[in-house]
Short mmCIF file of C-alpha atoms and ligand atoms in Angstrom, two decimals:
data_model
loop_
_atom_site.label_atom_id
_atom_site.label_comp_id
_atom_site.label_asym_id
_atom_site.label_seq_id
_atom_site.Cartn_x
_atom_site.Cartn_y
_atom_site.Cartn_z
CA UNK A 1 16.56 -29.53 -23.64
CA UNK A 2 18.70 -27.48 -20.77
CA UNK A 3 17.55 -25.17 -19.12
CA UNK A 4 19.74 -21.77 -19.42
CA UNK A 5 17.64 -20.40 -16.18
CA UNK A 6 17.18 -21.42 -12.46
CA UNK A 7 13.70 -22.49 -11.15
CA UNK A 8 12.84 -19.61 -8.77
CA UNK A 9 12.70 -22.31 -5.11
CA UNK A 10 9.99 -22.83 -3.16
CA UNK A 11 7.38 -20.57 -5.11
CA UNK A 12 4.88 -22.56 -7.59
CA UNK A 13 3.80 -20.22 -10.28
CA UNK A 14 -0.27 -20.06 -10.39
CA UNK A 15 -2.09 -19.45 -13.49
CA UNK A 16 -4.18 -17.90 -10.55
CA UNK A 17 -3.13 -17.25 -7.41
CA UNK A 18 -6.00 -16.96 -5.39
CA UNK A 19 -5.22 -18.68 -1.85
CA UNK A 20 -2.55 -15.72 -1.88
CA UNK A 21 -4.89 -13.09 -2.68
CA UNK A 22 -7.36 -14.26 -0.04
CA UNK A 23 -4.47 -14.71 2.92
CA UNK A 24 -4.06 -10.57 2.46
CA UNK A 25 -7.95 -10.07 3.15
CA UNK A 26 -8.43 -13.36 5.65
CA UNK A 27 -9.94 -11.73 8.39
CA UNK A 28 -12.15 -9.53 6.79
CA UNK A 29 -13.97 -12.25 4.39
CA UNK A 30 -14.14 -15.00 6.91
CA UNK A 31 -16.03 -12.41 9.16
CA UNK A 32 -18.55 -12.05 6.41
CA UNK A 33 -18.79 -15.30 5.93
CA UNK A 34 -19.14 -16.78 9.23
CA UNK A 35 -22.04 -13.81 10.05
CA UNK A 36 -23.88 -15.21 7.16
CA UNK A 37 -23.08 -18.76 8.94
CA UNK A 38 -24.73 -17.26 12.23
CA UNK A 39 -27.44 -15.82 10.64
CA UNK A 40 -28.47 -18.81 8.49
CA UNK A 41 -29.63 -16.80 5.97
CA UNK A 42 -28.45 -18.82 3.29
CA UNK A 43 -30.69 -17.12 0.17
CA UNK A 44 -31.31 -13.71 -0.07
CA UNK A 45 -30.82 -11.20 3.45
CA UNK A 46 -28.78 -8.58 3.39
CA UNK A 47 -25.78 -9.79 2.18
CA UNK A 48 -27.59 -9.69 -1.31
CA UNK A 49 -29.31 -6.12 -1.12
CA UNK A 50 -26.30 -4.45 0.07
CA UNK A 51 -23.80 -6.01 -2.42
CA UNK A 52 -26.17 -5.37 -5.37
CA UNK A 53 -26.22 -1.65 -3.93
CA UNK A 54 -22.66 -1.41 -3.88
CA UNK A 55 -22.26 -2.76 -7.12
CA UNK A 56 -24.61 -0.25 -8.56
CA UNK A 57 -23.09 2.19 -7.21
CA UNK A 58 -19.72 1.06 -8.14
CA UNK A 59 -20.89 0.58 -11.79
CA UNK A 60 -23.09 3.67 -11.93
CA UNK A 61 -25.61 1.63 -13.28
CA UNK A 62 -29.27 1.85 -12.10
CA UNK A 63 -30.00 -2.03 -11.31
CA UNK A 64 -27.99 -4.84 -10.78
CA UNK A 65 -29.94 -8.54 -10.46
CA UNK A 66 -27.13 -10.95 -9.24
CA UNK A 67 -27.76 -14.51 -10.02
CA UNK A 68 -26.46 -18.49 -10.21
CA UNK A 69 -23.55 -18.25 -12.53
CA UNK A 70 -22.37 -16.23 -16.02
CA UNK A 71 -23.91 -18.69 -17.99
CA UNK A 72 -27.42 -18.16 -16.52
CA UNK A 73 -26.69 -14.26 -16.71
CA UNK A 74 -26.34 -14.43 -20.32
CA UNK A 75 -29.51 -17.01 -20.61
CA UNK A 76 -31.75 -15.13 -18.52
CA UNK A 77 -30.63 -11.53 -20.83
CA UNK A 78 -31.82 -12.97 -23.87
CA UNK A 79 -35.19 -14.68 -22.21
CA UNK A 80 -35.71 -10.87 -20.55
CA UNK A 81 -35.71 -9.06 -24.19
CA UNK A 82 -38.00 -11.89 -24.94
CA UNK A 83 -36.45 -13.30 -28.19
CA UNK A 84 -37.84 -15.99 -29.91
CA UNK A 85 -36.92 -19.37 -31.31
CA UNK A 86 -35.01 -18.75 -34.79
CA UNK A 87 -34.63 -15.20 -33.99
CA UNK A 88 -30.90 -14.70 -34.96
CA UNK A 89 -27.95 -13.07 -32.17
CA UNK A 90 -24.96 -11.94 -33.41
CA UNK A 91 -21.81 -12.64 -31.40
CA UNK A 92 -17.99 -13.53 -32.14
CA UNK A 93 -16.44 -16.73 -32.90
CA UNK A 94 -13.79 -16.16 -30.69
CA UNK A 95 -15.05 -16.55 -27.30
CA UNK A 96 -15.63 -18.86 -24.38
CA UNK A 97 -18.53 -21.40 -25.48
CA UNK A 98 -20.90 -20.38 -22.69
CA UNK A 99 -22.29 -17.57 -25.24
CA UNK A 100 -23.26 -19.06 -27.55
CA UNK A 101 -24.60 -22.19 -25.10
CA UNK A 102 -27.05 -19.48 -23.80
CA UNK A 103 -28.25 -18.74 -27.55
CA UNK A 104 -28.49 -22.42 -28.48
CA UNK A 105 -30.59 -23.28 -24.82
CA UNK A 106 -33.24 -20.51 -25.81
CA UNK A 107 -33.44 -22.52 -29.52
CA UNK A 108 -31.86 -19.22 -30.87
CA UNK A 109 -30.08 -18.52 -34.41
CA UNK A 110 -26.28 -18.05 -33.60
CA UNK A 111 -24.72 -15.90 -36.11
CA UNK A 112 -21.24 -15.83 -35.76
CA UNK A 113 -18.52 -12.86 -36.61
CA UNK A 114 -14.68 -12.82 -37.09
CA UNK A 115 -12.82 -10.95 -34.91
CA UNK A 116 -10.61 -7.85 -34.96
CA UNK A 117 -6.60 -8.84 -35.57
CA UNK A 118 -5.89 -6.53 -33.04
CA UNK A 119 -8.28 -6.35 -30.08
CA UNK A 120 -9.97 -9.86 -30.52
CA UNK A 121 -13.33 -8.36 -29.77
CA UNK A 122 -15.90 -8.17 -32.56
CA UNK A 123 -14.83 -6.78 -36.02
CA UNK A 124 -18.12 -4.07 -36.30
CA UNK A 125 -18.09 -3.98 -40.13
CA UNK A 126 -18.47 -8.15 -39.84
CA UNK A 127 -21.71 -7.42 -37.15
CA UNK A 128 -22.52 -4.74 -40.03
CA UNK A 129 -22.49 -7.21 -42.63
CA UNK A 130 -24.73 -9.82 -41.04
CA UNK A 131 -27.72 -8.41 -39.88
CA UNK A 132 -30.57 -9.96 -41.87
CA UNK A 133 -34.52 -8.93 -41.45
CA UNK A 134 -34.42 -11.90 -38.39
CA UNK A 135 -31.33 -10.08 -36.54
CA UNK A 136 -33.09 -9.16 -33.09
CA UNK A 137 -29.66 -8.90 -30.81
CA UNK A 138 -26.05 -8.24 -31.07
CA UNK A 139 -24.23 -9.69 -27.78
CA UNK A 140 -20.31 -8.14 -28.01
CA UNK A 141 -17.79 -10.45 -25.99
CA UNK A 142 -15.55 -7.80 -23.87
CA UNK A 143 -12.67 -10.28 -24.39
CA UNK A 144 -9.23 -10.92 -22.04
CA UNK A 145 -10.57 -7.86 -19.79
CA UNK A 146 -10.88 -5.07 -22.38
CA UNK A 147 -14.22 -3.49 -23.84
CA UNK A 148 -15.45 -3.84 -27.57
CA UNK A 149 -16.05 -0.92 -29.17
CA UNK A 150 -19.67 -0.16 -27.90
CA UNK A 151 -20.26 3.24 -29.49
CA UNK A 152 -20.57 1.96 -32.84
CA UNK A 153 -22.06 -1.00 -31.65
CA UNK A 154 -24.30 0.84 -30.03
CA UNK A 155 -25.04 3.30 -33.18
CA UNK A 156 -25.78 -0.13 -35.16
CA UNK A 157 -28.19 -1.32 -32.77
CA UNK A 158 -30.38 1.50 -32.53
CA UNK A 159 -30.21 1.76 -36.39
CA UNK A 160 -31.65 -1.49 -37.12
CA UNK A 161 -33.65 -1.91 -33.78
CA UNK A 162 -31.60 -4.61 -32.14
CA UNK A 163 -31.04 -5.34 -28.33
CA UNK A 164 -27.69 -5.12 -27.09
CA UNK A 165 -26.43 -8.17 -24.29
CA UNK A 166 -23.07 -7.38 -23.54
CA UNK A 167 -20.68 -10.59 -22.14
CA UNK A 168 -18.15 -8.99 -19.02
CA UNK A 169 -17.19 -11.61 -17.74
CA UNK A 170 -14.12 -11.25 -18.13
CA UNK A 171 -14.15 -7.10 -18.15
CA UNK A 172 -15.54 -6.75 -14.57
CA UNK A 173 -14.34 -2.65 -13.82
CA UNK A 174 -12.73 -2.19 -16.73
CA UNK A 175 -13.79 1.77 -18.01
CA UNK A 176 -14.96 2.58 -21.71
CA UNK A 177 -14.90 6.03 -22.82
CA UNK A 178 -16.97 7.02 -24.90
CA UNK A 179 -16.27 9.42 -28.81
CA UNK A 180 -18.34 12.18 -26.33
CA UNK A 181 -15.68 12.35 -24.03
CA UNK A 182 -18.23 10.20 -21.12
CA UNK A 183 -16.85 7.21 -19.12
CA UNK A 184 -18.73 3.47 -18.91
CA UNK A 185 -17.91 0.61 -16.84
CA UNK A 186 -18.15 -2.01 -19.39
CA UNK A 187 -21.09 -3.99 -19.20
CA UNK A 188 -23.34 -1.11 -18.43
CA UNK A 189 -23.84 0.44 -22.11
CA UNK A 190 -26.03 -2.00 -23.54
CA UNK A 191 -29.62 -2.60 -23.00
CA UNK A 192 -28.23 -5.38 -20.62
CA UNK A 193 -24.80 -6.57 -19.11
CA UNK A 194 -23.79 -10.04 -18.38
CA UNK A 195 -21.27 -11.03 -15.62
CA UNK A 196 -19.73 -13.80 -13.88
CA UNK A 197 -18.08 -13.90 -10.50
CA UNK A 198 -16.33 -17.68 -11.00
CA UNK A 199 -13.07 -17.27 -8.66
CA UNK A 200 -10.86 -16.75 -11.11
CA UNK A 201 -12.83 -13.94 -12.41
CA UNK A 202 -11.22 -10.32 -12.03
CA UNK A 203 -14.22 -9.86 -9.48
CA UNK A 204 -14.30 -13.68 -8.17
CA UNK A 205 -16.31 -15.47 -5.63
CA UNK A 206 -15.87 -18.97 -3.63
CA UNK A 207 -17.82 -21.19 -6.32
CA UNK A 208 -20.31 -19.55 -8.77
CA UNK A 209 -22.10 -16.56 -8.85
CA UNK A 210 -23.14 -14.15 -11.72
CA UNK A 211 -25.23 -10.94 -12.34
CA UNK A 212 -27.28 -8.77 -14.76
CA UNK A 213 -26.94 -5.10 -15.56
CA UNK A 214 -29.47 -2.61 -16.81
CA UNK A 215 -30.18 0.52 -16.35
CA UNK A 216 -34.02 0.08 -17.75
CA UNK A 217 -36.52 -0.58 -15.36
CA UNK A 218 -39.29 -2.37 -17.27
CA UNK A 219 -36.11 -5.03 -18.00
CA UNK A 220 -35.09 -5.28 -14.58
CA UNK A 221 -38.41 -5.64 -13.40
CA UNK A 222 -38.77 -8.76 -16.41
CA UNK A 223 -35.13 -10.31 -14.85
CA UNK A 224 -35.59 -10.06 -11.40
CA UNK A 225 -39.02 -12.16 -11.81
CA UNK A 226 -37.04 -14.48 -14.35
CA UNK A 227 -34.08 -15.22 -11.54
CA UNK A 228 -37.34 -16.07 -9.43
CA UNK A 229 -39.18 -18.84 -11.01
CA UNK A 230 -41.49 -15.88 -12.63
CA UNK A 231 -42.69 -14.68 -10.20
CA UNK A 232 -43.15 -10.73 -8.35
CA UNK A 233 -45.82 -12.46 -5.27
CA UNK A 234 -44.75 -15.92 -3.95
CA UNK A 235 -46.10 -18.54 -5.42
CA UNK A 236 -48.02 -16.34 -8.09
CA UNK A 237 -45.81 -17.32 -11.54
CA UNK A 238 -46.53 -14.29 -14.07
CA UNK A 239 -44.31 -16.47 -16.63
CA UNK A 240 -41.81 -19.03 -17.11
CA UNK A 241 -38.38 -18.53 -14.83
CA UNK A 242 -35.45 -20.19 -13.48
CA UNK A 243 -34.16 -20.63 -10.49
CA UNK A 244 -30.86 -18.86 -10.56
CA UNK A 245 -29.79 -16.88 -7.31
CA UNK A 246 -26.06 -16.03 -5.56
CA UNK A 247 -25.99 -17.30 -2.63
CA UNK A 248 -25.45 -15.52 0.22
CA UNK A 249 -22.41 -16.59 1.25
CA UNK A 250 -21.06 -15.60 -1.91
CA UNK A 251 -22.59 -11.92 -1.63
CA UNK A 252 -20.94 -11.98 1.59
CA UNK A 253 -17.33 -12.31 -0.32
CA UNK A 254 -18.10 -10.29 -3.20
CA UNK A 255 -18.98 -7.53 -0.86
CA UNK A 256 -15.46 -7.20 0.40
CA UNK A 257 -13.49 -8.20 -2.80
CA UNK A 258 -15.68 -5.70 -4.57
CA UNK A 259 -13.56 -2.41 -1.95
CA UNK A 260 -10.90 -3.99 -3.90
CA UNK A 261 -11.30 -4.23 -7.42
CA UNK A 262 -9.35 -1.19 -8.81
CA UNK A 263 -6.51 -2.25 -6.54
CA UNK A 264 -7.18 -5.75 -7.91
CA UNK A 265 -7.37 -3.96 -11.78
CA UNK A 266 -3.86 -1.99 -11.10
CA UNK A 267 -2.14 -5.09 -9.80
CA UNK A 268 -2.72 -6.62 -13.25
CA UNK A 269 -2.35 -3.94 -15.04
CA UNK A 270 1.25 -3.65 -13.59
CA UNK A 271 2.11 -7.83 -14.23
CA UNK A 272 0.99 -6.56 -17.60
CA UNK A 273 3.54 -3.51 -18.02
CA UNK A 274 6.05 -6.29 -17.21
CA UNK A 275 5.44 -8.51 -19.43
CA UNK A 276 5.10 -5.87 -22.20
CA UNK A 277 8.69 -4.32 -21.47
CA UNK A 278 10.10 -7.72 -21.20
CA UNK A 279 8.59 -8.38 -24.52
CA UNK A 280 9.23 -5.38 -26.50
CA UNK A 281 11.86 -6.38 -28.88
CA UNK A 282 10.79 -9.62 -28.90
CA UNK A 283 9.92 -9.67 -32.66
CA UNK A 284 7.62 -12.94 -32.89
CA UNK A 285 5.85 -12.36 -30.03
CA UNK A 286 2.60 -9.96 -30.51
CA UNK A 287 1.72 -8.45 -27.02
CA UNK A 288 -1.90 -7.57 -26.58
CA UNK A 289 -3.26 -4.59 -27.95
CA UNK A 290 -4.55 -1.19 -25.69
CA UNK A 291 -6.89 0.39 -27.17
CA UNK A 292 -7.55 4.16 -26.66
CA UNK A 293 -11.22 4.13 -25.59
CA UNK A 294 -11.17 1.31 -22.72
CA UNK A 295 -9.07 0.49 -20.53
CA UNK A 296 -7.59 -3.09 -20.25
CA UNK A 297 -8.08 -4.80 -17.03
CA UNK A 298 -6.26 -8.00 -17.97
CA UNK A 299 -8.44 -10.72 -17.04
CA UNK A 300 -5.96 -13.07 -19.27
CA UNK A 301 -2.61 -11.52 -20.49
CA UNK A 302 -2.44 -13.19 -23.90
CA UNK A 303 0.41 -13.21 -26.34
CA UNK A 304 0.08 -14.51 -30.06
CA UNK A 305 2.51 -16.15 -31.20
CA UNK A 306 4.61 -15.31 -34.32
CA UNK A 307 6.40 -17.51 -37.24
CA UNK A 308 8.13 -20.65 -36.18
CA UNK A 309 6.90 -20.55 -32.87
CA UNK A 310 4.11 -23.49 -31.76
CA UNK A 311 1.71 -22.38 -28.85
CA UNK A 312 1.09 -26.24 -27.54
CA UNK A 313 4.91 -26.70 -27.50
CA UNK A 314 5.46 -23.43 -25.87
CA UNK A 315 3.05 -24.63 -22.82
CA UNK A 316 4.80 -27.94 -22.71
CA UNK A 317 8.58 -26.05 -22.57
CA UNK A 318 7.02 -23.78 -19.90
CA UNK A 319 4.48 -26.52 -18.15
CA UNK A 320 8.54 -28.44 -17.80
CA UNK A 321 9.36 -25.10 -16.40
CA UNK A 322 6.97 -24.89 -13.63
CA UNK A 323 5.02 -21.95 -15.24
CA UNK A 324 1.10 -22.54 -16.27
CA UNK A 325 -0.29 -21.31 -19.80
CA UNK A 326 -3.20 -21.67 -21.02
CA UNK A 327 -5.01 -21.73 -24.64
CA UNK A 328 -7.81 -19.34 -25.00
CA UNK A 329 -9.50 -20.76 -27.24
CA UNK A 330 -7.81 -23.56 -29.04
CA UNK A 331 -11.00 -24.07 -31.31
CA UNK A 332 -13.51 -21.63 -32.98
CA UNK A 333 -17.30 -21.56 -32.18
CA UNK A 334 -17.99 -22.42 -35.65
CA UNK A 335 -16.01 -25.44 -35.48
CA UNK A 336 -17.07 -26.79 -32.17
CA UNK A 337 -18.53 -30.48 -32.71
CA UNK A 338 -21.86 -29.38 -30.08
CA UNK A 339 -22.46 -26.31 -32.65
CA UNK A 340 -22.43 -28.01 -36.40
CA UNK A 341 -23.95 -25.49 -38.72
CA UNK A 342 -24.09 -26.01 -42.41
CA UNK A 343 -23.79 -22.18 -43.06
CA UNK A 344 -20.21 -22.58 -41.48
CA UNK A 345 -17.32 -24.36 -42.69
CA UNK A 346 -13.67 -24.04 -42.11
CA UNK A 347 -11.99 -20.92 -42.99
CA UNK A 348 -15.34 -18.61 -42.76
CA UNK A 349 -13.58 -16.60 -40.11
CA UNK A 350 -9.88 -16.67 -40.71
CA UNK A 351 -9.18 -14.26 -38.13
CA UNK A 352 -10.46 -16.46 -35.28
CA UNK A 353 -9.12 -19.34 -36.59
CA UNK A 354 -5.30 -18.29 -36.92
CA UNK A 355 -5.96 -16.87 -33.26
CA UNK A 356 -6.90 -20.27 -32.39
CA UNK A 357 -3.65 -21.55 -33.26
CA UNK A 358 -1.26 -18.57 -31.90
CA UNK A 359 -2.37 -17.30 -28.86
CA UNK A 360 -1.35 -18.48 -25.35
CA UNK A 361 -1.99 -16.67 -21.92
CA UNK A 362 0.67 -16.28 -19.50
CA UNK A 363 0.09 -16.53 -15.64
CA UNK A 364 -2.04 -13.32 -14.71
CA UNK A 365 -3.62 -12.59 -10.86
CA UNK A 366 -3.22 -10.02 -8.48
CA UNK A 367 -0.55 -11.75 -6.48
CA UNK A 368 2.63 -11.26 -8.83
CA UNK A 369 6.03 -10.20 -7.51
CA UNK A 370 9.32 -9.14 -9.54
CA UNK A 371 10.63 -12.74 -9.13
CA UNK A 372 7.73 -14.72 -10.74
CA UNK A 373 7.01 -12.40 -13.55
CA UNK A 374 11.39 -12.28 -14.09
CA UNK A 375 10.92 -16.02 -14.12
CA UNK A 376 7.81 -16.09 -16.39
CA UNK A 377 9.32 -13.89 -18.99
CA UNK A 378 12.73 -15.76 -19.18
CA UNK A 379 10.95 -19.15 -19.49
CA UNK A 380 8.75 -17.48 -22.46
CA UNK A 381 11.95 -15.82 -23.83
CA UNK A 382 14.38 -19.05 -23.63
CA UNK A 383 11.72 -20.88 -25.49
CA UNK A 384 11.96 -18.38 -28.49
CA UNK A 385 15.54 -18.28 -28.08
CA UNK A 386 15.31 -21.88 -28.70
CA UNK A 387 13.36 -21.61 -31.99
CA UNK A 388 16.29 -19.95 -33.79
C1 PLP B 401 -16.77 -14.65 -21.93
C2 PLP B 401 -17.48 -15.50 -20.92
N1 PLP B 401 -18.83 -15.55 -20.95
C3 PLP B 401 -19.53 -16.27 -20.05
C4 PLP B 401 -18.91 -17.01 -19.07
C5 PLP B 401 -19.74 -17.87 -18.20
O1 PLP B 401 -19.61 -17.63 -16.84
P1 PLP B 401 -19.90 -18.78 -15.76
O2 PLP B 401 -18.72 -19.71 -15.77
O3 PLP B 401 -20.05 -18.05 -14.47
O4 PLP B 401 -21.16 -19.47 -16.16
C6 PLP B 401 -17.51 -16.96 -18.98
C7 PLP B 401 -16.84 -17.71 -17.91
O5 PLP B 401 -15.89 -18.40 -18.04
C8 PLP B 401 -16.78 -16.22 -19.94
O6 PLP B 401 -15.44 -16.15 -19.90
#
């Protein structure tokens, strides 16, 4: 097939574009890092205490407990509010496995919910509908970088008694406001938030790195001593822990990323008013959803696909194009071969699974000019063109 456009020269289209975004802040990060290097203090230091204090206060959440990685975040949530093998956590089908990994380690009961068409976070009425006498946690998935809808979520929770473990990984700043008219970082409205600083994260570090939020001190208290083998006194092990800590080094980045994560947020946000224009009257192509109480912070910009259109040949056409895309997710929890479940069969959660097989997510970073995203959004509209 010919190509109707020109290859922009010379510049190679990241899904990611993170040796750009760290050539802008150079000096500044490998100061931190090389006084960490100096100071060879590798685990814990300052580094730690002052980013944890600057997210807090960034957040406006009372405690933040950084740790190894996401995963761990989400592991070390559910061993805090001390649930118990065959206790059952309800979370979507539609999100990236490491949620549901974290119920499975603990020996947990998964119980899996469609999705909303429009959002792609948690349908409520389908959380609603399957809380059973064993329900002891609800974990909502703040999907592509926008918030679930945690006042009702909320509301349910307290009705029935049920711990909230909200997954931002990939919502890091983005804002929640709430029916009273209040504001929320996401991640900070349940009983405890779950992040991940993996680079490519909205708030990214050099390798992995993660953190807990709460703003309830007996359950801080509980996760810090979980991050630390289980113990307050060294070498005195109250319970059974982990070892899951941020490095230092990694603090040291975070700290000066995190002076610019709104920047970081409206840079997206703006590749994202792009590619909606360019997409507007671009019938089969569904451009993601805003809704009115959170704000979107586009960790993934993620289009679903309409009739006629494929989303594996559409990577191919734009992979030959020089222009990433990626397929978030391309298979539902409940069809995953590690997760067989007999209460789960194919078509339980039609939502997810037509998602599965629509959507596809467009290059998205904080490093976008006019020329890439013109390029992007020709490639993406000469493959459509080409369906006709
Ligand atoms: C929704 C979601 N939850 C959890 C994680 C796990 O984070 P990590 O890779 O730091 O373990 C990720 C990361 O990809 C994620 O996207």
């Amino acid at each position: 097939m010919h190509s109707q456009i020109k290859n922009i020269s010379m510049v190679k289209i990241q899904m990611v574009d993170l040796v750009g975004q760290y050539q802008k802040i150079k000096t500044e990060i490998d100061t931190a890092i090389s006084e960490v290097v100096e100071s060879a203090y590798f685990v814990g230091g300052p580094e730690i205490k002052d980013f944890q204090s600057d997210l807090e206060k960034y957040l406006g959440v009372k405690h933040v407990i950084p740790c190894a990685n996401g995963t761990d975040a989400l592991t070390i949530a559910m061993m805090a509010a001390e649930l118990k093998p065959g206790d059952e956590v309800i979370t979507s089908d539609f999100t990236f496995v490491a949620t549901v990994e974290a119920i499975a380690m603990l020996k947990l009961t998964p119980v899996l919910v469609d999705v909303d068409p429009k959002t792609f976070n948690v349908d409520i009425k389908a959380i609603e509908k399957a809380i059973t006498p064993n329900t002891k946690a609800i974990v909502p998935v703040h999907l592509y970088g926008m918030s679930a809808d945690m006042d009702p979520i909320m509301a349910l929770a307290r009705k029935h008694n049920l711990v909230v473990i909200e997954d931002t990984a990939q919502a890091t700043g983005a804002d929640y406001f709430h029916s009273d008219g209040k504001k929320s970082k996401a991640g900070t409205i349940g009983d405890i938030g779950c992040t991940s600083f993996f680079p490519s994260k909205n708030l990214g570090c050099f390798g992995d790195g993660g953190a807990l939020f709460t703003n309830d001190d007996r359950l801080a208290a509980m996760i810090r001593k979980i991050v630390n083998h289980g113990m307050d006194k060294r070498y005195y092990h109250d319970m059974v822990g982990v070892n899951s800590r941020l490095d230092t080094i990694q603090a040291a980045v975070l700290k000066v990323k995190l002076k610019y994560l709104d920047s970081y947020s409206e840079a997206r946000q703006k590749a994202a008013d792009y590619y909606d224009a360019a997409f507007k009257d671009v019938e089969v192509l569904t451009t993601p959803y805003r809704m009115a109480n959170s704000s979107h912070v586009f960790h993934q910009y993620t289009l679903k696909l309409g009739e006629g259109l494929d989303q594996f040949e559409m990577q191919s056409f734009l992979n030959e194009k020089g222009v990433p895309g990626m397929i978030y997710y391309p298979v539902p929890l409940h069809l995953q071969k590690a997760y067989p479940d007999p209460r789960y069969k194919e078509g339980d959660f039609p939502i997810t699974e037509k998602l599965c097989k629509s959507v596809i997510s467009l290059p998205m970073h904080t490093e976008h000019t006019e020329e890439t995203l013109k390029y992007i959004t020709q490639s993406v509209i000469e493959y459509v063109n080409s369906k006709k």
